[in-house]
């Protein structure tokens, strides 16, 4: 896939149900999010925007075929309010979309007909009273449609324990399960390719809820075949990573680097590692995500364990990045590792 971030400047990566974009290059991550948001807008560019993206607008290609904005729904979760908006009765929210589908509910329409009958009875009573003061004036009560019911009579609250709270008083973490449920209903009612952009989740969700959110989205992606998840963050999220997440990871450094399949990833590290790499696949995976934000970063590195420092230098050299200066405890290193870091 190719996504334009400036006129004729693209970022490229192989697609998967979920992709992790981690690293220090905030310029690229901001341009990436900006392009996704503008593409999701589905409107023609202004003259000023054409200066950024060119006359052809934002171009996104899959297998060299251009994608049309109208063929994709794109959602963004980037702060507490963006999550609140989706579960509240706001315009174009997932909740509003779901409530609108209930207009076809047989049970609701039966009850609305009962209300209509009651309104007719009330109208008759009004007119009986009006006849006592006028033979020329009568009353007419408006019928109650489902649209009017939603517009004027529905207010959402959040029940916690034995209390009801306004939605806006709740922490964003409280809405993760509801968001997943509403998204699933949306996909059932309108099966359409949907991109979920998760931007800096750690700034407004706990690690536990981030795990719940990502697990739920991955399950929806596997179930529907419609969902693609973009996780965008300067620092890696504190979730459970597995070796098969490695090829779905793109490092945001001076250049974008997507990791290969795990076997190739491990073999390459073993071929460049000083001595034997005596750790399991799961340990290597965990160590990789602990240092991913430092890959391609030229700043002096401190506060890392010696296995992480060695692994970081190995990866910097494999990927062709300038290797930063390191500080380390000589007693923790083997002779081969110390010689490698000093080389």
Tab-separated table of C-alpha atoms in Angstrom:
chain	number	residue	atom	x	y	z
A	1	UNK	CA	0.000	0.000	0.000
A	2	UNK	CA	1.104	3.563	-0.762
A	3	UNK	CA	-0.301	6.610	1.027
A	4	UNK	CA	0.572	10.121	-0.103
A	5	UNK	CA	1.670	12.426	2.725
A	6	UNK	CA	2.798	15.321	0.495
A	7	UNK	CA	2.687	15.949	-3.239
A	8	UNK	CA	4.335	12.878	-4.815
A	9	UNK	CA	5.772	11.834	-1.449
A	10	UNK	CA	4.439	8.484	-0.252
A	11	UNK	CA	4.895	6.078	2.603
A	12	UNK	CA	4.774	2.433	1.592
A	13	UNK	CA	4.104	-0.739	3.570
A	14	UNK	CA	2.682	-4.212	3.225
A	15	UNK	CA	-0.881	-4.509	4.469
A	16	UNK	CA	-2.148	-6.613	7.341
A	17	UNK	CA	-5.181	-6.613	9.641
A	18	UNK	CA	-3.142	-4.615	12.151
A	19	UNK	CA	-0.057	-2.461	11.634
A	20	UNK	CA	2.111	-0.796	14.283
A	21	UNK	CA	3.819	2.514	13.417
A	22	UNK	CA	6.343	3.214	16.187
A	23	UNK	CA	9.298	5.564	16.422
A	24	UNK	CA	10.733	9.014	16.996
A	25	UNK	CA	9.905	10.592	13.646
A	26	UNK	CA	6.837	12.547	14.702
A	27	UNK	CA	6.840	14.552	11.477
A	28	UNK	CA	6.059	11.487	9.398
A	29	UNK	CA	3.480	10.161	11.870
A	30	UNK	CA	1.690	13.542	11.906
A	31	UNK	CA	1.724	13.735	8.111
A	32	UNK	CA	0.407	10.170	7.953
A	33	UNK	CA	-2.501	10.944	10.296
A	34	UNK	CA	-3.160	14.224	8.483
A	35	UNK	CA	-3.470	12.439	5.144
A	36	UNK	CA	-5.795	9.795	6.557
A	37	UNK	CA	-8.035	12.473	8.075
A	38	UNK	CA	-8.170	14.509	4.897
A	39	UNK	CA	-8.856	11.405	2.811
A	40	UNK	CA	-11.673	10.485	5.206
A	41	UNK	CA	-13.191	13.941	4.670
A	42	UNK	CA	-14.239	12.836	1.151
A	43	UNK	CA	-14.394	16.416	-0.131
A	44	UNK	CA	-12.437	18.219	-2.828
A	45	UNK	CA	-9.234	19.913	-1.734
A	46	UNK	CA	-9.054	23.663	-1.294
A	47	UNK	CA	-6.509	25.670	-3.254
A	48	UNK	CA	-4.217	25.763	-0.223
A	49	UNK	CA	-4.501	22.004	0.284
A	50	UNK	CA	-3.603	21.450	-3.365
A	51	UNK	CA	-0.279	23.152	-2.626
A	52	UNK	CA	0.403	20.319	-0.149
A	53	UNK	CA	-1.028	17.324	-1.985
A	54	UNK	CA	-1.119	18.384	-5.634
A	55	UNK	CA	-4.030	18.825	-8.009
A	56	UNK	CA	-4.897	15.117	-7.941
A	57	UNK	CA	-5.657	15.225	-4.218
A	58	UNK	CA	-4.484	12.618	-1.726
A	59	UNK	CA	-3.650	9.418	-3.544
A	60	UNK	CA	-3.760	6.025	-1.861
A	61	UNK	CA	-2.879	2.894	-3.779
A	62	UNK	CA	-3.429	-0.788	-3.064
A	63	UNK	CA	-1.587	-3.084	-5.452
A	64	UNK	CA	-1.035	-0.057	-7.708
A	65	UNK	CA	-4.799	0.546	-7.910
A	66	UNK	CA	-6.087	3.905	-6.572
A	67	UNK	CA	-8.577	3.758	-3.713
A	68	UNK	CA	-11.652	5.975	-3.633
A	69	UNK	CA	-12.453	7.780	-0.387
A	70	UNK	CA	-16.109	6.827	-0.676
A	71	UNK	CA	-15.282	3.123	-0.579
A	72	UNK	CA	-13.761	3.258	2.930
A	73	UNK	CA	-14.948	4.362	6.355
A	74	UNK	CA	-12.127	5.752	8.500
A	75	UNK	CA	-12.439	6.195	12.278
A	76	UNK	CA	-9.957	7.965	14.552
A	77	UNK	CA	-9.407	7.381	18.253
A	78	UNK	CA	-6.846	9.960	19.367
A	79	UNK	CA	-8.101	11.380	22.666
A	80	UNK	CA	-10.842	10.927	25.261
A	81	UNK	CA	-13.288	13.092	23.355
A	82	UNK	CA	-12.948	11.107	20.119
A	83	UNK	CA	-13.980	7.952	21.978
A	84	UNK	CA	-16.802	9.755	23.790
A	85	UNK	CA	-18.114	11.122	20.473
A	86	UNK	CA	-18.536	7.641	19.025
A	87	UNK	CA	-20.635	6.303	21.918
A	88	UNK	CA	-22.699	9.466	22.459
A	89	UNK	CA	-25.688	10.788	20.546
A	90	UNK	CA	-23.568	13.059	18.357
A	91	UNK	CA	-24.002	13.584	14.634
A	92	UNK	CA	-22.489	10.750	12.551
A	93	UNK	CA	-21.417	8.785	15.651
A	94	UNK	CA	-21.555	5.001	15.845
A	95	UNK	CA	-24.270	5.339	18.504
A	96	UNK	CA	-26.412	7.630	16.338
A	97	UNK	CA	-25.970	5.263	13.402
A	98	UNK	CA	-27.043	2.313	15.557
A	99	UNK	CA	-30.095	4.081	17.017
A	100	UNK	CA	-31.178	5.090	13.511
A	101	UNK	CA	-31.293	1.432	12.461
A	102	UNK	CA	-33.883	0.773	15.183
A	103	UNK	CA	-36.447	2.695	13.140
A	104	UNK	CA	-37.267	-0.652	11.531
A	105	UNK	CA	-37.760	-2.393	14.880
A	106	UNK	CA	-41.195	-4.042	15.024
A	107	UNK	CA	-41.393	-3.710	18.807
A	108	UNK	CA	-40.634	0.010	18.720
A	109	UNK	CA	-43.123	0.678	15.939
A	110	UNK	CA	-45.852	-1.183	17.794
A	111	UNK	CA	-45.265	1.044	20.831
A	112	UNK	CA	-45.167	4.168	18.655
A	113	UNK	CA	-48.562	3.197	17.229
A	114	UNK	CA	-49.905	2.910	20.763
A	115	UNK	CA	-48.604	6.421	21.482
A	116	UNK	CA	-50.277	7.642	18.279
A	117	UNK	CA	-53.588	6.204	19.440
A	118	UNK	CA	-53.221	7.899	22.827
A	119	UNK	CA	-52.450	11.217	21.149
A	120	UNK	CA	-55.662	10.925	19.129
A	121	UNK	CA	-57.606	10.351	22.350
A	122	UNK	CA	-55.961	13.394	23.956
A	123	UNK	CA	-56.739	15.454	20.866
A	124	UNK	CA	-60.402	14.453	21.157
A	125	UNK	CA	-60.485	15.479	24.816
A	126	UNK	CA	-58.898	18.836	23.952
A	127	UNK	CA	-61.540	19.476	21.349
A	128	UNK	CA	-64.335	18.612	23.740
A	129	UNK	CA	-63.063	21.276	26.118
A	130	UNK	CA	-62.510	23.807	23.342
A	131	UNK	CA	-66.147	23.485	22.244
A	132	UNK	CA	-67.107	24.962	25.582
A	133	UNK	CA	-65.518	28.273	24.550
A	134	UNK	CA	-65.623	28.185	20.738
A	135	UNK	CA	-67.468	26.524	17.904
A	136	UNK	CA	-64.759	27.524	15.419
A	137	UNK	CA	-61.444	26.491	17.026
A	138	UNK	CA	-60.165	22.941	17.268
A	139	UNK	CA	-56.852	21.348	18.231
A	140	UNK	CA	-54.523	19.077	16.254
A	141	UNK	CA	-51.758	17.174	18.023
A	142	UNK	CA	-48.695	16.276	15.972
A	143	UNK	CA	-47.905	12.598	15.595
A	144	UNK	CA	-44.682	11.289	17.148
A	145	UNK	CA	-42.331	9.781	14.574
A	146	UNK	CA	-39.251	7.756	15.411
A	147	UNK	CA	-37.037	10.560	14.065
A	148	UNK	CA	-38.722	13.077	16.361
A	149	UNK	CA	-38.380	10.662	19.256
A	150	UNK	CA	-34.619	10.491	18.723
A	151	UNK	CA	-34.278	14.226	18.246
A	152	UNK	CA	-36.325	15.452	21.192
A	153	UNK	CA	-36.847	12.669	23.692
A	154	UNK	CA	-33.716	10.539	24.014
A	155	UNK	CA	-30.912	11.376	26.456
A	156	UNK	CA	-28.130	8.898	27.113
A	157	UNK	CA	-26.655	8.226	30.547
A	158	UNK	CA	-24.093	5.771	31.915
A	159	UNK	CA	-25.024	3.356	34.678
A	160	UNK	CA	-22.263	2.471	37.124
A	161	UNK	CA	-23.176	0.596	40.269
A	162	UNK	CA	-26.533	1.953	41.397
A	163	UNK	CA	-26.054	5.419	39.882
A	164	UNK	CA	-26.697	6.992	36.487
A	165	UNK	CA	-24.154	9.523	35.236
A	166	UNK	CA	-24.082	11.845	32.207
A	167	UNK	CA	-21.874	10.301	29.528
A	168	UNK	CA	-19.570	13.314	29.505
A	169	UNK	CA	-18.674	12.668	33.152
A	170	UNK	CA	-17.246	9.231	32.423
A	171	UNK	CA	-13.616	8.326	31.837
A	172	UNK	CA	-12.751	7.181	28.315
A	173	UNK	CA	-11.769	3.751	29.626
A	174	UNK	CA	-15.429	3.109	30.457
A	175	UNK	CA	-16.420	3.281	26.789
A	176	UNK	CA	-14.075	0.705	25.207
A	177	UNK	CA	-16.523	-2.213	25.382
A	178	UNK	CA	-19.384	-0.051	24.090
A	179	UNK	CA	-17.230	1.198	21.223
A	180	UNK	CA	-16.407	-2.350	20.150
A	181	UNK	CA	-20.066	-3.378	20.347
A	182	UNK	CA	-21.236	-0.393	18.306
A	183	UNK	CA	-18.529	-0.916	15.693
A	184	UNK	CA	-19.561	-4.546	15.300
A	185	UNK	CA	-23.201	-3.505	14.797
A	186	UNK	CA	-22.120	-0.910	12.248
A	187	UNK	CA	-20.226	-3.533	10.251
A	188	UNK	CA	-23.221	-5.872	10.395
A	189	UNK	CA	-25.617	-3.188	9.168
A	190	UNK	CA	-23.259	-1.690	6.577
A	191	UNK	CA	-20.544	-4.160	5.507
A	192	UNK	CA	-17.879	-1.763	4.261
A	193	UNK	CA	-14.103	-1.634	4.503
A	194	UNK	CA	-13.256	0.243	7.690
A	195	UNK	CA	-9.938	1.658	8.851
A	196	UNK	CA	-9.407	2.304	12.552
A	197	UNK	CA	-6.595	4.748	13.332
A	198	UNK	CA	-5.433	4.513	16.948
A	199	UNK	CA	-3.237	7.524	17.701
A	200	UNK	CA	-1.229	7.734	20.945
A	201	UNK	CA	-3.656	5.520	22.875
A	202	UNK	CA	-1.486	5.558	25.999
A	203	UNK	CA	-2.307	9.247	26.485
A	204	UNK	CA	-5.942	8.507	27.354
A	205	UNK	CA	-6.394	4.758	27.962
A	206	UNK	CA	-4.887	2.392	30.513
A	207	UNK	CA	-2.709	-0.491	29.369
A	208	UNK	CA	-5.472	-2.935	30.311
A	209	UNK	CA	-8.082	-1.151	28.193
A	210	UNK	CA	-5.657	-0.725	25.290
A	211	UNK	CA	-5.224	-4.490	25.273
A	212	UNK	CA	-9.017	-5.005	25.349
A	213	UNK	CA	-9.492	-2.520	22.495
A	214	UNK	CA	-6.815	-3.971	20.241
A	215	UNK	CA	-7.822	-7.584	20.926
A	216	UNK	CA	-11.438	-6.709	20.142
A	217	UNK	CA	-10.527	-4.909	16.920
A	218	UNK	CA	-8.315	-7.781	15.762
A	219	UNK	CA	-11.176	-10.218	16.401
A	220	UNK	CA	-13.522	-8.026	14.344
A	221	UNK	CA	-10.929	-7.869	11.563
A	222	UNK	CA	-10.642	-11.654	11.490
A	223	UNK	CA	-14.417	-12.133	11.732
A	224	UNK	CA	-15.476	-9.639	9.074
A	225	UNK	CA	-12.472	-9.246	6.780
A	226	UNK	CA	-13.372	-5.559	6.648
A	227	UNK	CA	-11.299	-3.961	9.409
A	228	UNK	CA	-7.745	-2.628	9.117
A	229	UNK	CA	-6.098	-1.211	12.242
A	230	UNK	CA	-3.340	1.419	12.268
A	231	UNK	CA	-1.624	1.806	15.659
A	232	UNK	CA	0.403	5.033	15.597
A	233	UNK	CA	2.556	6.004	18.565
A	234	UNK	CA	5.968	7.446	19.364
A	235	UNK	CA	6.477	4.858	22.109
A	236	UNK	CA	5.346	1.225	21.872
A	237	UNK	CA	2.155	0.385	23.700
A	238	UNK	CA	2.356	-1.865	26.741
A	239	UNK	CA	0.455	-4.779	25.197
A	240	UNK	CA	1.207	-8.455	24.661
A	241	UNK	CA	3.250	-8.734	21.481
A	242	UNK	CA	3.787	-11.990	19.632
A	243	UNK	CA	6.408	-12.936	17.038
A	244	UNK	CA	3.828	-12.645	14.248
A	245	UNK	CA	3.447	-8.946	15.142
A	246	UNK	CA	7.022	-8.304	13.964
A	247	UNK	CA	6.282	-8.160	10.200
A	248	UNK	CA	3.316	-5.894	10.950
A	249	UNK	CA	5.599	-3.286	12.533
A	250	UNK	CA	6.932	-0.186	10.769
A	251	UNK	CA	9.733	1.804	12.419
A	252	UNK	CA	9.354	5.575	12.044
A	253	UNK	CA	12.930	6.811	11.895
A	254	UNK	CA	14.631	9.003	9.271
A	255	UNK	CA	13.314	6.367	6.905
A	256	UNK	CA	10.364	4.004	7.285
A	257	UNK	CA	11.401	0.405	7.839
A	258	UNK	CA	8.908	-2.441	7.879
A	259	UNK	CA	10.168	-5.564	9.584
A	260	UNK	CA	10.365	-8.881	7.706
A	261	UNK	CA	8.715	-12.142	8.739
A	262	UNK	CA	9.875	-13.309	12.150
A	263	UNK	CA	12.135	-16.139	10.962
A	264	UNK	CA	14.042	-13.762	8.658
A	265	UNK	CA	14.105	-11.169	11.451
A	266	UNK	CA	15.670	-13.604	13.922
A	267	UNK	CA	18.111	-15.088	11.420
A	268	UNK	CA	19.376	-11.647	10.464
A	269	UNK	CA	19.953	-10.714	14.111
A	270	UNK	CA	21.717	-14.027	14.823
A	271	UNK	CA	24.020	-13.467	11.823
A	272	UNK	CA	25.092	-10.055	13.206
A	273	UNK	CA	24.966	-10.771	16.932
A	274	UNK	CA	28.265	-10.985	18.879
A	275	UNK	CA	28.193	-14.553	20.154
A	276	UNK	CA	25.101	-16.710	20.498
A	277	UNK	CA	21.597	-15.246	20.794
A	278	UNK	CA	20.430	-17.416	23.680
A	279	UNK	CA	16.861	-16.178	24.104
A	280	UNK	CA	13.486	-17.518	23.059
A	281	UNK	CA	11.411	-16.118	20.229
A	282	UNK	CA	9.033	-14.527	22.733
A	283	UNK	CA	11.921	-12.913	24.622
A	284	UNK	CA	13.417	-11.555	21.401
A	285	UNK	CA	10.013	-10.144	20.470
A	286	UNK	CA	9.633	-8.467	23.853
A	287	UNK	CA	13.172	-7.035	23.744
A	288	UNK	CA	12.564	-5.663	20.267
A	289	UNK	CA	9.508	-3.658	21.342
A	290	UNK	CA	11.372	-2.354	24.389
A	291	UNK	CA	13.943	-0.668	22.147
A	292	UNK	CA	11.924	0.065	19.009
A	293	UNK	CA	11.516	3.771	19.823
A	294	UNK	CA	15.332	4.094	20.049
A	295	UNK	CA	16.092	2.504	16.670
A	296	UNK	CA	17.501	5.139	14.345
A	297	UNK	CA	17.739	7.692	17.172
A	298	UNK	CA	21.161	9.338	17.431
A	299	UNK	CA	20.796	10.485	21.033
A	300	UNK	CA	23.014	9.020	23.746
A	301	UNK	CA	21.234	6.004	25.185
A	302	UNK	CA	21.038	5.422	28.912
A	303	UNK	CA	18.926	3.363	31.264
A	304	UNK	CA	18.760	0.236	29.105
A	305	UNK	CA	19.818	-3.264	30.054
A	306	UNK	CA	22.900	-4.590	28.311
A	307	UNK	CA	20.984	-7.148	26.172
A	308	UNK	CA	18.789	-4.292	24.907
A	309	UNK	CA	21.838	-2.137	24.139
A	310	UNK	CA	23.475	-4.934	22.164
A	311	UNK	CA	20.268	-5.708	20.290
A	312	UNK	CA	19.761	-2.016	19.496
A	313	UNK	CA	23.210	-1.672	17.957
A	314	UNK	CA	22.690	-4.854	15.939
A	315	UNK	CA	19.415	-3.553	14.528
A	316	UNK	CA	20.818	-0.072	13.836
A	317	UNK	CA	23.639	-1.638	11.835
A	318	UNK	CA	21.332	-4.030	9.955
A	319	UNK	CA	18.972	-1.208	9.016
A	320	UNK	CA	21.789	1.150	8.091
A	321	UNK	CA	21.212	3.764	10.818
A	322	UNK	CA	23.946	5.715	12.545
A	323	UNK	CA	24.809	3.980	15.799
A	324	UNK	CA	24.477	6.258	18.875
A	325	UNK	CA	26.841	6.381	21.848
A	326	UNK	CA	26.100	3.940	24.640
A	327	UNK	CA	26.703	3.835	28.374
A	328	UNK	CA	26.859	0.429	29.967
A	329	UNK	CA	28.153	-1.588	32.892
A	330	UNK	CA	31.271	-3.465	31.779
A	331	UNK	CA	30.682	-6.221	34.336
A	332	UNK	CA	27.384	-7.187	32.687
A	333	UNK	CA	28.895	-7.749	29.243
A	334	UNK	CA	30.768	-10.650	27.764
A	335	UNK	CA	34.075	-9.867	26.075
A	336	UNK	CA	32.478	-10.333	22.657
A	337	UNK	CA	29.570	-8.007	23.487
A	338	UNK	CA	31.872	-5.334	24.935
A	339	UNK	CA	34.133	-5.485	21.904
A	340	UNK	CA	31.078	-5.230	19.638
A	341	UNK	CA	29.747	-2.119	21.376
A	342	UNK	CA	33.161	-0.486	21.346
A	343	UNK	CA	33.742	-1.220	17.647
